[in-house]
């Protein structure tokens, strides 16, 4: 097969950041994705309807000329989120709210440290038909970083799923066989996103031969057995699993320092790299469902009407991208060969 055409896909989890960086990140995503779920972990975080509307406006202003790209907005949950915050955010067109355990990842210090106090909020979200998006890791210092997803499932996610059967839940950027098995065995109101980096890499690619800061993300890359579980489940075409890049840009200087930032900036190559993976799995026929159908169906949104075409063509992902402010950024898989390319 030398060419594949699929319905226009969506990215169900990414980070645009803010300010001048939007001119880079929005264009990178809009080149092939029609919609994207936009993470709200800015500084300060997006915690109310007014901030939702303002952030959406900034993203729309950064769209390339003629682009119809649609940002799908997300509310950042805190210990102080109220029922009215949910109602107002829903009225402002917000599709989901994001549960970050406090301290779990970039700009999450203001997030949730008292999970049980949010259970009444989850009731309101279910009533308002607002999805719950979950960064599924505990943050206790005594829990090994490679076990934090598994522990979150056992300690927290299972209780949320059992307690709120009418609440749609997306277990985001899953990284373990434990998460795959949990989602497979969960009710139909539970789904998951999977990133290109967790399909392509395992922790050897982060640690062997020296630390590779541009492969550092959270949740962190796991053992090969977990990578293989992710690859195996996407190859089945199961509709509970769909595309979410978790594309997360950081300037090169912030990745390559004594306390490097977590995140892989994959937007300029993500769809091509997913095709690369699905071809390796002899499952290119499952790519359209994963990229274009399953997420829209789970969110209760219409599938896109257009198409994109990928051609079998080797190309090298750039070593560097220059941001509008002149700062360099190293994209995910920089310098590596990808076997599929988006057709102009």
Rosetta silent file (secondary structure, phi, psi, omega in degrees, C-alpha in Angstrom):
SEQUENCE: XXXXXXXXXXXXXXXXXXXXXXXXXXXXXXXXXXXXXXXXXXXXXXXXXXXXXXXXXXXXXXXXXXXXXXXXXXXXXXXXXXXXXXXXXXXXXXXXXXXXXXXXXXXXXXXXXXXXXXXXXXXXXXXXXXXXXXXXXXXXXXXXXXXXXXXXXXXXXXXXXXXXXXXXXXXXXXXXXXXXXXXXXXXXXXXXXXXXXXXXXXXXXXXXXXXXXXXXXXXXXXXXXXXXXXXXXXXXXXXXXXXXXXXXXXXXXXXXXXXXXXXXXXXXXXXXXXXXXXXXXXXXXXXXXXXXXXXXXXXXXXXXXXXXXXXXXXXXXXXXXXXXXXXXXXXXXXXXXXXXXXXX
SCORE:     score description
SCORE:     0.000 S_00000001
   1 L     0.000  127.669 -177.878    0.000    0.000    0.000 S_00000001
   2 L  -113.012   -3.000 -178.573    1.464    3.355   -1.043 S_00000001
   3 E  -156.777  142.325  176.874   -1.405    5.689   -0.129 S_00000001
   4 E  -140.273  132.351  177.906   -4.175    5.801    2.444 S_00000001
   5 E  -115.918  129.405 -179.368   -7.110    8.219    2.663 S_00000001
   6 E  -130.304  158.319  171.233   -9.084    8.571    5.890 S_00000001
   7 E   -56.114  145.854 -178.190  -11.815   10.844    7.194 S_00000001
   8 L   -53.585  126.689 -175.771  -10.288   13.988    8.649 S_00000001
   9 E   -86.543  172.810  174.024   -9.045   13.078   12.137 S_00000001
  10 E  -127.758  154.706  174.657   -9.183   14.856   15.498 S_00000001
  11 E  -106.914  114.865 -172.499   -6.662   15.067   18.318 S_00000001
  12 E   -93.464   19.270  173.213   -8.415   14.197   21.578 S_00000001
  13 E  -175.348  112.831  173.740   -5.639   15.444   23.870 S_00000001
  14 E  -156.895  170.650  178.843   -3.000   18.126   23.363 S_00000001
  15 E  -121.130  119.424  174.640   -1.319   21.199   24.828 S_00000001
  16 L   -89.902  -22.395 -168.305   -1.183   24.448   22.850 S_00000001
  17 L    66.336 -147.096 -171.962    0.320   26.545   25.669 S_00000001
  18 L  -154.142  177.025  175.938   -0.361   30.280   25.279 S_00000001
  19 H    65.670 -144.257 -177.158    0.925   33.616   23.999 S_00000001
  20 H   -60.100  -28.194 -178.140    3.269   33.714   21.010 S_00000001
  21 H   -62.341  -24.328  179.843    3.658   29.926   21.069 S_00000001
  22 H   -59.191  -30.703 -179.314    0.069   29.592   19.810 S_00000001
  23 H   -64.531  -28.657  176.489    1.205   30.780   16.372 S_00000001
  24 H   -85.408  -50.713 -168.483    3.339   27.631   16.143 S_00000001
  25 H   -74.065  -37.693 -179.636    1.220   25.036   17.913 S_00000001
  26 H   -67.053  -42.879  178.912   -2.207   25.843   16.467 S_00000001
  27 H   -63.537  -39.967 -178.963   -0.899   25.780   12.893 S_00000001
  28 H   -61.624  -38.916  179.808    0.914   22.497   13.497 S_00000001
  29 H   -78.433  -41.427 -175.742   -2.287   20.825   14.640 S_00000001
  30 H   -67.459  -14.166 -179.078   -4.652   22.491   12.163 S_00000001
  31 L   -63.424  -26.653 -178.329   -2.615   21.158    9.210 S_00000001
  32 L  -141.285  -16.990  179.436   -4.357   17.768    9.523 S_00000001
  33 E  -101.605  138.664 -179.271   -6.702   17.716   12.543 S_00000001
  34 E   -86.184  -31.105 -179.937  -10.131   19.334   12.382 S_00000001
  35 E  -140.264  160.373  174.578  -10.697   19.511   16.155 S_00000001
  36 E  -153.080  140.694  171.743   -8.632   19.084   19.280 S_00000001
  37 E   -79.854  118.572 -170.887   -9.251   18.726   22.988 S_00000001
  38 E  -100.902  118.561 -179.209   -7.196   21.556   24.480 S_00000001
  39 L   -67.707  144.524 -171.985   -5.627   21.011   27.885 S_00000001
  40 L  -101.759   15.578 -174.492   -6.246   23.804   30.418 S_00000001
  41 L   -86.539   61.800  173.897   -3.026   23.651   32.492 S_00000001
  42 L   -85.259 -176.794  172.350   -1.866   27.180   31.738 S_00000001
  43 L  -122.822  106.776   -3.289   -0.441   29.632   34.249 S_00000001
  44 L   -74.801  162.118 -179.062   -2.883   30.494   35.722 S_00000001
  45 L   -69.470  161.257 -175.742   -5.013   27.440   34.894 S_00000001
  46 L   -88.222   95.577 -167.741   -8.315   27.723   33.033 S_00000001
  47 L  -113.673    1.777  178.857  -10.765   27.325   35.909 S_00000001
  48 L  -152.248  171.706 -173.880  -13.944   29.162   34.892 S_00000001
  49 H   -63.490  -37.705  179.574  -16.136   30.025   31.919 S_00000001
  50 H   -61.419  -42.657  179.569  -14.658   33.489   31.472 S_00000001
  51 H   -69.657  -35.377  175.346  -11.156   32.032   31.159 S_00000001
  52 H   -58.249  -50.095 -177.467  -12.471   29.339   28.799 S_00000001
  53 H   -62.928  -40.414 -178.891  -13.920   31.962   26.464 S_00000001
  54 H   -67.511  -41.793 -179.460  -10.766   34.079   26.549 S_00000001
  55 H   -68.130  -41.747  176.562   -8.453   31.142   25.845 S_00000001
  56 H   -57.016  -43.623 -179.410  -10.661   29.888   23.004 S_00000001
  57 H   -61.887  -41.274 -179.881  -10.536   33.353   21.446 S_00000001
  58 H   -65.465  -38.717  177.808   -6.722   33.449   21.602 S_00000001
  59 H   -65.364  -45.551 -178.839   -6.516   30.026   19.937 S_00000001
  60 H   -62.462  -35.821  178.669   -8.949   31.032   17.191 S_00000001
  61 H   -68.143  -22.995 -178.878   -6.958   34.187   16.518 S_00000001
  62 L   -90.007   -2.705  179.599   -3.840   32.029   16.020 S_00000001
  63 L   -65.421  145.501  174.444   -5.445   29.804   13.364 S_00000001
  64 L   -61.286  153.362  179.489   -3.908   29.950    9.892 S_00000001
  65 L   -55.472  131.055  177.209   -5.865   32.031    7.366 S_00000001
  66 L    84.215   -5.233 -178.046   -8.832   30.080    6.054 S_00000001
  67 L   -75.206  137.949  175.571   -8.577   27.340    8.670 S_00000001
  68 L  -102.536   14.838 -178.414  -11.819   25.983   10.113 S_00000001
  69 L   -53.498  137.878 -177.410   -9.990   24.231   12.960 S_00000001
  70 E  -118.406  116.002  173.310  -12.123   24.015   16.120 S_00000001
  71 E   -77.854  132.536  176.324  -10.633   24.000   19.620 S_00000001
  72 E  -102.987  118.731 -165.242  -12.666   21.925   22.083 S_00000001
  73 E   -91.948  151.703 -174.174  -12.298   23.499   25.494 S_00000001
  74 E  -132.194  136.916  176.934  -11.661   21.863   28.854 S_00000001
  75 E   -90.140  137.946  179.017  -12.138   23.152   32.416 S_00000001
  76 E   -88.539  118.019 -179.417   -9.336   22.640   34.951 S_00000001
  77 L   -81.130  140.026  173.622  -10.669   21.071   38.156 S_00000001
  78 L  -130.462  175.499  175.161   -9.429   22.248   41.549 S_00000001
  79 L   -61.971  -19.899 -174.013  -10.400   21.528   45.143 S_00000001
  80 L  -104.724    6.267  178.242  -12.543   24.671   44.930 S_00000001
  81 L   -60.525  135.026 -177.649  -14.484   23.921   41.722 S_00000001
  82 L  -110.704  166.723  175.194  -18.192   24.531   42.294 S_00000001
  83 H   -57.937  -40.497 -179.075  -21.390   23.241   40.749 S_00000001
  84 H   -65.783  -34.885  176.251  -21.909   26.679   39.209 S_00000001
  85 H   -58.150  -41.833  179.401  -18.448   26.533   37.609 S_00000001
  86 H   -66.599  -46.275 -178.730  -19.525   23.356   35.786 S_00000001
  87 H   -61.834  -44.767 -178.816  -22.884   24.795   34.714 S_00000001
  88 H   -67.273  -40.120  179.351  -21.292   28.030   33.475 S_00000001
  89 H   -64.888  -40.996  177.594  -18.503   26.200   31.652 S_00000001
  90 H   -62.303  -42.182  179.227  -21.003   23.935   29.927 S_00000001
  91 H   -63.771  -27.418  178.486  -23.039   26.952   28.857 S_00000001
  92 L   -84.538    5.975  176.677  -19.840   28.411   27.380 S_00000001
  93 L    91.672   10.834  178.933  -19.444   25.332   25.177 S_00000001
  94 L   -69.932  134.093 -175.264  -16.939   23.441   27.313 S_00000001
  95 L   -97.895  -17.955 -173.057  -17.014   19.727   26.507 S_00000001
  96 E  -157.709  164.195  171.325  -15.015   18.273   29.412 S_00000001
  97 E  -124.457  146.961 -172.042  -13.284   18.918   32.721 S_00000001
  98 E  -109.213  126.044  174.737   -9.775   17.735   33.518 S_00000001
  99 E   -97.523  107.180  168.415   -8.738   15.920   36.683 S_00000001
 100 E  -104.854  124.793  165.682   -5.058   16.428   37.420 S_00000001
 101 E   -64.018  135.283 -176.712   -3.781   15.064   40.715 S_00000001
 102 L   -55.121  127.250  177.899   -1.883   17.976   42.254 S_00000001
 103 L    84.032    7.611 -174.788    1.767   17.835   41.221 S_00000001
 104 L   -76.019  -28.590 -174.337    1.322   15.072   38.640 S_00000001
 105 L  -160.202 -167.266 -176.898    2.630   16.993   35.620 S_00000001
 106 L   -57.083  129.987  175.983    3.348   20.429   34.124 S_00000001
 107 L    54.347   42.814  178.443    1.417   23.270   35.788 S_00000001
 108 L  -113.538   11.717 -177.907   -0.625   20.950   37.993 S_00000001
 109 L   -63.479  -27.759 -178.211    0.278   22.394   41.394 S_00000001
 110 L   -89.266    6.147 -172.402   -3.139   24.072   41.641 S_00000001
 111 L   -84.528 -156.078 -164.316   -5.002   20.871   40.822 S_00000001
 112 E   -86.012  123.791  174.237   -6.837   18.315   42.945 S_00000001
 113 L  -115.303   -8.641  179.722   -5.431   17.118   46.247 S_00000001
 114 L  -127.508   79.106 -171.180   -8.759   16.100   47.845 S_00000001
 115 H   -58.951  -46.014 -174.300  -10.352   13.776   45.309 S_00000001
 116 H   -61.195  -26.736  179.727  -13.358   12.654   47.335 S_00000001
 117 H   -69.169  -15.305  178.960  -14.488   16.260   47.773 S_00000001
 118 H   -89.957   -3.792 -178.111  -15.036   16.391   44.000 S_00000001
 119 H   -58.608  -39.895  174.633  -17.522   13.527   43.919 S_00000001
 120 H   -62.543  -30.625  177.166  -20.508   15.941   44.084 S_00000001
 121 H   -68.246  -38.627  177.279  -18.948   17.793   41.139 S_00000001
 122 H   -61.550  -35.715  176.253  -18.779   14.549   39.164 S_00000001
 123 H   -60.879  -44.193  179.564  -22.525   14.159   39.743 S_00000001
 124 H   -65.090  -41.326  179.376  -23.115   17.592   38.229 S_00000001
 125 H   -60.581  -42.681  178.309  -20.846   16.782   35.280 S_00000001
 126 H   -61.699  -41.954  179.931  -22.805   13.611   34.545 S_00000001
 127 H   -65.487  -36.677 -177.386  -26.053   15.576   34.667 S_00000001
 128 L   -86.900    1.490 -178.677  -24.620   18.286   32.368 S_00000001
 129 L    58.879   43.109  175.571  -23.207   15.697   29.933 S_00000001
 130 L  -107.234  128.840 -177.143  -19.661   16.966   30.480 S_00000001
 131 E   -75.002  152.648  173.254  -16.891   14.397   30.151 S_00000001
 132 E  -105.152  120.335  176.733  -14.274   13.748   32.819 S_00000001
 133 E  -103.802  130.459 -168.923  -10.713   13.557   31.484 S_00000001
 134 E  -120.602  124.296  163.726   -8.266   11.900   33.867 S_00000001
 135 E   -86.976  105.168 -166.804   -4.524   12.133   34.262 S_00000001
 136 L   -93.477   73.939  174.789   -4.296    8.795   36.008 S_00000001
 137 L  -142.558  140.867  167.627   -1.327    8.842   38.354 S_00000001
 138 L   -80.776  163.283 -175.697   -0.891    9.066   42.109 S_00000001
 139 L  -123.922   10.041  178.600    1.757   11.495   43.301 S_00000001
 140 L   -60.125  134.078 -176.223    2.867    9.998   46.627 S_00000001
 141 L   -64.991  -25.474 -177.543    6.661   10.215   46.849 S_00000001
 142 L   -83.293   -7.384  177.609    6.949    6.652   48.150 S_00000001
 143 L   -89.606  125.502  178.852    5.214    5.206   45.059 S_00000001
 144 L   -55.730  136.914 -176.601    7.665    4.296   42.287 S_00000001
 145 H   -59.274  -28.072  179.229    7.134    6.535   39.258 S_00000001
 146 H   -79.199   -9.206 -178.556    6.711    3.462   37.040 S_00000001
 147 H  -109.217    1.762 -169.811    3.857    2.193   39.271 S_00000001
 148 H   -71.121  -30.656  176.162    1.873    5.399   39.662 S_00000001
 149 H   -69.487  -47.425  179.039   -0.645    4.670   36.912 S_00000001
 150 H   -58.119  -42.588 -178.961   -1.357    1.187   38.240 S_00000001
 151 H   -67.927  -36.349  178.533   -1.803    2.547   41.767 S_00000001
 152 H   -63.641  -40.647  177.490   -4.157    5.286   40.567 S_00000001
 153 H   -58.068  -49.960 -175.851   -6.393    2.681   38.919 S_00000001
 154 H   -65.706  -43.106 -171.192   -6.542    0.630   42.103 S_00000001
 155 H   -85.924  -35.126 -168.813   -6.940    3.519   44.523 S_00000001
 156 H  -125.812  -51.912 -170.769   -9.009    6.076   42.610 S_00000001
 157 H   -65.348  -38.587  178.720  -10.182    5.360   39.078 S_00000001
 158 H   -60.616  -37.124  178.758  -12.022    2.159   39.933 S_00000001
 159 H   -68.920  -39.767  179.730  -14.014    4.059   42.589 S_00000001
 160 H   -64.767  -45.522 -179.351  -14.907    6.874   40.188 S_00000001
 161 H   -62.896  -44.509  179.699  -16.048    4.449   37.507 S_00000001
 162 H   -65.327  -34.731 -173.685  -18.094    2.402   39.980 S_00000001
 163 H   -82.813  -18.748 -172.899  -19.622    5.494   41.562 S_00000001
 164 L  -135.261   74.406 -175.895  -20.662    7.353   38.417 S_00000001
 165 L   -66.947  -15.717 -179.752  -22.085    5.011   35.771 S_00000001
 166 L  -101.339    6.077 -179.639  -23.572    7.931   33.808 S_00000001
 167 L   -99.827  120.794  175.541  -20.337    9.934   33.641 S_00000001
 168 L   -75.079  130.846 -174.034  -18.250    9.531   30.500 S_00000001
 169 E  -127.453  129.843  172.952  -14.597    9.138   31.469 S_00000001
 170 E  -110.355  116.867  174.754  -11.492    9.297   29.291 S_00000001
 171 E   -83.117  104.607 -167.033   -8.400    7.720   30.832 S_00000001
 172 L   -86.066  151.862  177.639   -5.874    9.881   29.051 S_00000001
 173 L    36.595   58.789 -178.293   -2.467    8.962   27.609 S_00000001
 174 L   -67.733  151.169 -171.797   -2.473    5.452   29.072 S_00000001
 175 L  -133.679   -2.816 -171.742    0.926    3.785   29.380 S_00000001
 176 L  -131.262  158.788  171.454    0.520    0.340   30.936 S_00000001
 177 H   -61.089  -34.032  178.299   -0.979   -3.083   30.362 S_00000001
 178 H   -58.988  -42.337 -179.947   -2.854   -2.454   33.615 S_00000001
 179 H   -69.758  -41.569  176.685   -4.603    0.522   32.020 S_00000001
 180 H   -56.749  -49.727 -178.050   -5.385   -1.386   28.819 S_00000001
 181 H   -63.428  -38.880 -179.895   -6.950   -4.215   30.826 S_00000001
 182 H   -62.234  -47.787 -177.714   -8.889   -1.787   33.023 S_00000001
 183 H   -66.028  -40.903  178.939  -10.432    0.013   30.049 S_00000001
 184 H   -60.099  -35.465 -176.394  -11.230   -3.240   28.249 S_00000001
 185 H   -94.434   -4.657 -178.434  -13.087   -4.521   31.306 S_00000001
 186 L   -81.084  164.581  175.775  -14.749   -1.220   32.236 S_00000001
 187 L   -63.033  173.493 -174.791  -18.308   -0.231   31.249 S_00000001
 188 L   -69.323  -11.205  178.695  -19.003    1.508   27.953 S_00000001
 189 L   -84.669    8.250 -179.195  -18.727    4.954   29.554 S_00000001
 190 E  -120.071  129.911  177.037  -14.929    4.527   29.875 S_00000001
 191 E  -138.580 -178.465 -177.074  -12.441    5.047   27.040 S_00000001
 192 E  -150.341  150.161  170.737   -8.768    5.938   26.659 S_00000001
 193 E  -105.117  154.467  179.899   -6.353    7.932   24.513 S_00000001
 194 E  -135.437  135.376 -175.381   -2.910    6.703   23.458 S_00000001
 195 L   -91.134  161.176  174.128    0.041    8.853   22.376 S_00000001
 196 H   -65.869  -36.475 -177.191    2.538    8.247   19.567 S_00000001
 197 H   -66.410  -34.012 -179.558    5.463    8.222   22.002 S_00000001
 198 H   -79.161  -17.111  172.311    3.993    5.424   24.119 S_00000001
 199 H   -83.964  -32.469 -174.381    3.377    3.342   21.002 S_00000001
 200 H   -90.923  -27.485 -169.022    6.835    3.954   19.556 S_00000001
 201 L  -127.647  161.433  166.899    9.048    3.962   22.649 S_00000001
 202 L  -133.998 -175.702 -169.915    9.651    2.327   26.005 S_00000001
 203 L   -67.111  -18.777  171.886   11.809    3.320   28.949 S_00000001
 204 H   -58.975  -35.564 -178.359   14.979    2.028   27.267 S_00000001
 205 H   -73.629  -10.921  176.075   14.536    4.894   24.799 S_00000001
 206 H   -95.836  -33.297 -165.470   14.599    7.312   27.715 S_00000001
 207 H  -119.331  -26.134 -174.165   17.454    5.874   29.778 S_00000001
 208 L   -76.869  130.805  179.103   19.794    3.563   27.860 S_00000001
 209 L    78.644   14.688 -177.130   23.035    5.199   26.724 S_00000001
 210 L   116.201  153.391 -178.339   22.283    8.390   28.628 S_00000001
 211 L   -71.661  130.058 -179.830   19.162   10.303   29.527 S_00000001
 212 L  -103.595   91.978 -171.755   17.190   11.458   26.463 S_00000001
 213 H   -61.644  -26.446 -177.702   15.372   14.579   27.710 S_00000001
 214 H   -81.576   -4.733  170.892   13.263   14.967   24.576 S_00000001
 215 H  -101.582    5.848 -179.068   11.749   11.530   25.216 S_00000001
 216 L   -86.577  120.951  178.749   10.807   12.516   28.764 S_00000001
 217 L  -141.957  168.489  174.351    7.066   12.822   29.241 S_00000001
 218 L  -128.729  129.098   -1.558    4.518   12.228   31.986 S_00000001
 219 L   -60.596  145.333 -174.834    3.261    9.615   32.444 S_00000001
 220 L   -68.352  153.963  175.301    6.795    8.377   31.903 S_00000001
 221 L   -58.278  144.100 -174.536    7.651    5.714   29.311 S_00000001
 222 L  -113.794 -173.567  179.239    7.256    2.208   30.712 S_00000001
 223 L   -59.942  159.934  177.578    8.656   -1.301   30.181 S_00000001
 224 H   -56.625  -36.563 -178.315    8.509   -2.980   26.776 S_00000001
 225 H   -62.523  -31.312  178.017    5.710   -5.287   27.971 S_00000001
 226 H   -76.619  -42.109  174.692    3.490   -2.239   28.494 S_00000001
 227 H   -56.391  -43.708 -178.980    4.409   -0.732   25.144 S_00000001
 228 H   -66.110  -33.403  177.353    3.504   -4.025   23.488 S_00000001
 229 H   -65.951  -39.883  177.014    0.127   -4.089   25.271 S_00000001
 230 H   -64.212  -45.132 -179.510   -0.692   -0.638   23.873 S_00000001
 231 H   -63.657  -40.457 -178.579    0.354   -1.663   20.389 S_00000001
 232 H   -64.400  -40.242 -175.436   -1.637   -4.871   20.572 S_00000001
 233 H   -73.901  -35.990  178.292   -4.866   -3.177   21.599 S_00000001
 234 H   -68.557  -29.331  179.486   -4.783   -0.470   18.901 S_00000001
 235 H   -68.249  -19.716  178.337   -4.187   -3.207   16.324 S_00000001
 236 H   -78.240  -19.613 -176.120   -7.521   -4.786   17.278 S_00000001
 237 L    78.444   15.631 -179.426   -9.463   -1.669   16.303 S_00000001
 238 L   -59.347  129.678 -171.993  -11.297   -1.625   19.639 S_00000001
 239 L   -74.005   -6.053  177.080  -13.455    1.523   19.705 S_00000001
 240 L   -77.204   -8.531 -174.399  -12.623    2.313   23.338 S_00000001
 241 E  -120.901  131.405 -178.253   -9.168    3.540   22.285 S_00000001
 242 E  -148.203  174.421 -170.025   -8.494    6.609   20.176 S_00000001
 243 E   -73.031  127.444  170.634   -5.926    9.190   19.157 S_00000001
 244 L  -150.427  106.678 -169.869   -4.650   11.705   21.679 S_00000001
 245 L   -70.015  -30.140 -168.242   -1.153   12.977   20.980 S_00000001
 246 L    55.774   29.587  176.290   -0.496   14.751   24.281 S_00000001
 247 E   -55.305  125.143 -169.910    1.649   17.014   22.107 S_00000001
 248 E  -142.937   93.482 -174.350    3.332   19.235   24.681 S_00000001
 249 L   -76.770  141.055  170.035    5.849   21.839   23.526 S_00000001
 250 L  -141.164  142.078  175.558    8.709   23.144   25.616 S_00000001
 251 L   -58.290  149.299 -179.183   11.633   25.266   24.515 S_00000001
 252 H   -52.080  -41.167 -177.554   14.877   23.312   24.052 S_00000001
 253 H   -65.863  -27.587 -179.980   16.465   25.092   27.007 S_00000001
 254 H   -83.514  -18.885  174.790   13.649   23.975   29.319 S_00000001
 255 H   -86.070  -36.328 -173.327   14.045   20.336   28.282 S_00000001
 256 L  -102.595   65.089  174.654   17.836   20.262   28.455 S_00000001
 257 L  -145.513 -174.475 -171.504   18.550   21.438   31.977 S_00000001
 258 L   -68.648  -16.714  175.367   18.983   20.068   35.491 S_00000001
 259 L  -139.036   72.197 -171.532   15.200   19.769   35.972 S_00000001
 260 L   -66.130  145.579  179.275   13.898   19.250   32.449 S_00000001
 261 L   -70.489  151.399  177.744   10.243   19.753   31.553 S_00000001
 262 L   -93.729  134.450  175.348    8.036   16.769   30.705 S_00000001
 263 L   145.902  144.208  177.647    6.415   16.585   27.297 S_00000001
 264 E  -117.840  125.686 -179.956    6.927   15.573   23.660 S_00000001
 265 L   -90.643   98.668 -172.096    6.040   18.021   20.894 S_00000001
 266 L  -109.444    0.996 -168.336    4.600   15.701   18.261 S_00000001
 267 L   -58.387  -35.981 -175.542    2.079   17.879   16.415 S_00000001
 268 L   -77.259   -5.924 -177.991    4.096   18.268   13.184 S_00000001
 269 L  -141.537    2.173 -169.088    4.490   14.510   12.720 S_00000001
 270 H   -60.496  -50.611 -177.142    1.923   12.768   14.917 S_00000001
 271 H   -61.487  -40.398  178.075   -0.522   11.516   12.306 S_00000001
 272 H   -63.591  -39.420  179.924    2.351   10.280   10.156 S_00000001
 273 H   -71.192  -34.854  172.763    3.925    8.495   13.119 S_00000001
 274 H   -60.485  -43.950  177.401    0.641    6.808   14.008 S_00000001
 275 H   -60.867  -40.043  176.289    0.509    5.539   10.405 S_00000001
 276 H   -55.361  -46.224 -179.730    4.110    4.371   10.831 S_00000001
 277 H   -67.336  -48.431 -176.728    3.052    2.338   13.888 S_00000001
 278 H   -63.173  -32.878  175.203   -0.111    0.910   12.360 S_00000001
 279 H   -66.775  -42.874  176.787    1.844   -0.229    9.319 S_00000001
 280 H   -56.587  -33.667 -178.147    4.368   -1.981   11.588 S_00000001
 281 L   -87.915    2.914 -176.288    1.403   -3.738   13.197 S_00000001
 282 L    55.347   44.536 -174.486   -0.084   -4.699    9.818 S_00000001
 283 L  -137.829   32.208  179.633   -3.178   -2.772   10.883 S_00000001
 284 H   -58.475  -26.283  178.275   -3.396    0.242    8.560 S_00000001
 285 H   -68.703  -12.971  179.614   -7.069   -0.620    8.056 S_00000001
 286 H   -96.866   -6.600 -175.509   -7.606    0.253   11.743 S_00000001
 287 H   -64.220  -41.876 -176.945   -6.015    3.709   11.567 S_00000001
 288 H   -61.800  -43.073  177.638   -9.164    5.530   10.422 S_00000001
 289 H   -60.800  -47.092 -178.175  -11.228    4.253   13.326 S_00000001
 290 H   -62.812  -42.017 -173.031   -8.523    5.157   15.833 S_00000001
 291 H   -90.154  -29.898 -166.187   -7.857    8.608   14.380 S_00000001
 292 H  -123.657  -18.869 -172.559  -11.197    9.716   12.961 S_00000001
 293 H  -113.790  -51.729 -167.260  -14.142    7.736   14.354 S_00000001
 294 H   -62.719  -41.859 -179.052  -13.776    6.411   17.907 S_00000001
 295 H   -66.008  -48.044  179.219  -13.109    9.721   19.647 S_00000001
 296 H   -59.237  -43.111 -179.503  -15.920   11.607   17.929 S_00000001
 297 H   -63.017  -42.434 -178.244  -18.333    8.773   18.644 S_00000001
 298 H   -67.578  -39.700  179.586  -17.387    8.618   22.320 S_00000001
 299 H   -74.385  -10.577 -178.058  -17.690   12.378   22.758 S_00000001
 300 L    74.977   29.915  179.948  -21.059   12.307   21.010 S_00000001
 301 L  -111.078  154.186  179.349  -19.866   14.644   18.246 S_00000001
 302 L   -67.194  145.880  172.341  -20.345   14.231   14.485 S_00000001
 303 L   -67.601  151.845  179.468  -17.529   12.653   12.516 S_00000001
 304 L   -68.696  151.532 -175.989  -15.704   15.051   10.216 S_00000001
 305 L   -92.446  -22.520 -177.266  -16.862   15.212    6.610 S_00000001
 306 L   -84.239 -172.542  177.902  -13.526   15.808    4.869 S_00000001
 307 E  -138.291  159.283  168.489  -10.566   13.519    4.240 S_00000001
 308 E  -128.512  153.049 -179.136   -6.782   13.554    4.493 S_00000001
 309 E  -122.451  132.817  174.178   -4.373   11.447    2.476 S_00000001
 310 E  -110.260  137.300  178.534   -1.083    9.943    3.623 S_00000001
 311 E  -114.860  148.386  178.137    1.456    8.701    1.093 S_00000001
 312 E   -75.606  102.415 -176.552    4.206    6.126    1.605 S_00000001
 313 E  -155.324  122.803  177.912    7.266    8.366    1.499 S_00000001
 314 E   -71.350  135.854  173.937   10.316    8.440    3.721 S_00000001
 315 E  -150.114  158.589 -176.501   11.122   11.819    5.244 S_00000001
 316 E  -104.092  125.312  177.523   13.215   13.029    8.153 S_00000001
 317 L   -67.865  132.654 -173.787   11.579   14.817   11.058 S_00000001
 318 L   -57.152  147.279  175.940   13.416   18.130   11.587 S_00000001
 319 L   -70.307  -26.177 -173.564   16.098   18.365   14.253 S_00000001
 320 L  -154.128  147.169  171.090   14.758   21.739   15.332 S_00000001
 321 E  -124.616  140.412  179.029   11.800   24.079   14.957 S_00000001
 322 E  -100.625  124.542  179.280   12.083   27.801   15.658 S_00000001
 323 L   -74.315  162.647 -179.829    9.275   29.371   17.669 S_00000001
 324 L   -56.324  -27.580  178.913    7.894   32.817   16.787 S_00000001
 325 L   -85.785    3.453  178.466    9.967   34.344   19.616 S_00000001
 326 L    94.427  -11.283  179.940   13.158   32.845   18.132 S_00000001
 327 L   -72.925  141.921  176.328   13.554   30.080   20.714 S_00000001
 328 E   -84.182  150.163  174.820   14.355   26.601   19.347 S_00000001
 329 E  -134.986  139.430  179.933   12.220   23.573   20.115 S_00000001
 330 L   -97.825  115.837 -179.107   13.123   19.940   19.451 S_00000001
 331 L   -74.446  160.581  176.468   10.154   18.010   18.015 S_00000001
 332 L   -61.356  137.866  179.338    9.369   14.434   18.955 S_00000001
 333 L    66.872   27.834 -178.922   11.379   11.873   16.948 S_00000001
 334 L   -55.263  132.795  177.727   13.712   14.639   15.755 S_00000001
 335 L    79.759   -3.942 -178.986   16.147   13.425   13.115 S_00000001
 336 L   -92.342  157.832  179.726   14.354   10.086   12.728 S_00000001
 337 E   -90.091  129.509  172.722   12.868    8.696    9.532 S_00000001
 338 E  -110.620  141.082 -172.715    9.098    8.414    9.207 S_00000001
 339 E   -93.614   -3.427  179.032    7.707    6.245    6.408 S_00000001
 340 E  -127.909  148.002 -177.398    4.436    8.120    5.844 S_00000001
 341 E  -139.720  139.469  177.418    3.830   11.731    4.904 S_00000001
 342 E   -67.617  130.103  179.341    0.726   13.907    4.763 S_00000001
 343 L   -80.503  130.772 -177.477   -0.155   14.729    1.157 S_00000001
 344 L   -64.341    0.000    0.000   -0.505   18.448    0.551 S_00000001
